[in-house]
Amino acid sequence: MKGFNTRSIHEGEEEKVKDAVTMPIFQTSNFLADDSKYASERSETFYTRVGNPTIGVLERKLASLFAGTGGVFFSSGMGAITTVFHSFLKHGDNIVVSKNVYGGTQSLLRELPDEGVEVRRFDQSDYGSITDLLDARTRIVYVESMVNPNLILTDIEAVKAGIYSSDALLVVDNTFLSPYNFRPLEFGADVDIQSLTKYINGHSDVVAGFAGFKNPETESKVRRKMVQFGTNGAPFDAFLVNRGVKTLGPRMEIHNRNALAIANYLKDRPEVLRISYPGLGRVPDCYGNCPGFGGVVYFEMRDRETAKRFMRSCSIFQEATSLAGVESLVTVPSLTSHASFKESELAEAGISPGGIRLSAGIEDIQDLIEDIKWAIKECVR
Ligand SMILES: *Cc1c(COP(=O)(O)O)cnc(C)c1O
């Protein structure tokens, strides 16, 4: 098999359209019934909700990068999560989920009981408790490989061992690491979901999602639901993601390197009470060969006001939600994503009021460190 970067560029693009070097945008809703010339690989290409050559190229490429047998492109990361959940969960079934997951997923989980689906939670650090939560109606066990915002890594092999005797699918949201750093399907996951909005597109100009699969039967169930729900992504967005993913490897190398340098700088600053970045410590075995741990760094200043002044004093790090683009961002979760949480709920989610999340972009590291140095000086005086 060719290397990751070679596949990021060429996989799925073997068939050329009118001698074009790269795959163009098929900005069309439908296709002539008898024109199968550019759709030879996918006989279902007759209507874009069902299939489209630009989307097909991206799906084959991402499936390869995810180490899967196939994959489905969605309008958003949440579109992927919603569709995967509803492909397997029926009235009377249950889903087993780790306590801390992405806010949008929490919101979806809160409403599953209204549809007759029971949600059973386990503490991310207590893998032993998973087995007790399983029964014959457990269809999905759902975790995130790296949890936001305090960046704890989930031991995917331990979760897999805990559900060994069950038929439940192991579904992993791997958005924070990207397939360049980690591939859950290689460690026993059945489905790897990622928000393409983050590292894979990487340029903060598309919202899209993807689910990669270990086997074709799982994929075909989800693909059917995608067509029924209309959670398909658009050809133009697939074109942009296909362009973005060609530089995923080189971008991740810089995100990884910049974040590690920032983490090392912050850990020696007396004003910083606590820092979390997986690259600084021991990691579960399944992450032993990761080239790095992405661009997100979480650290804590003494209180909310200090964190707010830090955020306002940055100039290269822009204050905005989301992460994983080429530009660096800063956010204070207790003021933004988790603003509605009480102190006790923040503590339960492992978030301090003075917690700050940085998303290191791919700017020059000396400029990023200067920005942080200045912001620390401003915020503590
Ligand atoms: C952003 C994100 C999502 C949702 O993706 P969208 O593309 O915004 O719908 C899901 N999971 C994680 C971990 C994310 O960071």
GROMACS .gro file of N, CA and C in nm, residues 8 12 66 93 123 136 188 191 249 272 285 317 380:
model
   39
    8SER      N    1  -0.334   1.054   0.009
    8SER     CA    2  -0.412   1.178   0.028
    8SER      C    3  -0.429   1.250  -0.104
   12GLY      N    4  -0.835   0.721  -0.525
   12GLY     CA    5  -0.971   0.749  -0.574
   12GLY      C    6  -0.975   0.835  -0.699
   66PHE      N    7  -0.867   0.637   0.635
   66PHE     CA    8  -0.922   0.591   0.764
   66PHE      C    9  -0.889   0.443   0.788
   93ASP      N   10  -3.391  -0.016   2.218
   93ASP     CA   11  -3.246  -0.040   2.220
   93ASP      C   12  -3.177   0.055   2.318
  123ASP      N   13  -1.794   0.648   3.307
  123ASP     CA   14  -1.685   0.744   3.326
  123ASP      C   15  -1.569   0.702   3.238
  136ALA      N   16  -2.837  -0.739   2.570
  136ALA     CA   17  -2.866  -0.784   2.433
  136ALA      C   18  -2.922  -0.672   2.345
  188GLY      N   19  -0.975  -0.190   1.639
  188GLY     CA   20  -1.097  -0.261   1.676
  188GLY      C   21  -1.226  -0.183   1.664
  191VAL      N   22  -1.671   0.179   1.339
  191VAL     CA   23  -1.701   0.303   1.267
  191VAL      C   24  -1.612   0.414   1.323
  249GLY      N   25  -0.135   1.568   0.570
  249GLY     CA   26  -0.012   1.520   0.636
  249GLY      C   27   0.083   1.634   0.672
  272VAL      N   28   0.094   2.946   3.501
  272VAL     CA   29   0.006   2.840   3.450
  272VAL      C   30  -0.011   2.733   3.558
  285ASP      N   31  -0.131   0.240   2.516
  285ASP     CA   32  -0.050   0.172   2.413
  285ASP      C   33  -0.094   0.199   2.270
  317PHE      N   34  -0.357   3.459   1.789
  317PHE     CA   35  -0.464   3.367   1.830
  317PHE      C   36  -0.595   3.445   1.831
  380VAL      N   37  -0.182   3.881   3.386
  380VAL     CA   38  -0.155   3.864   3.530
  380VAL      C   39  -0.119   3.995   3.600
   0.00000   0.00000   0.00000
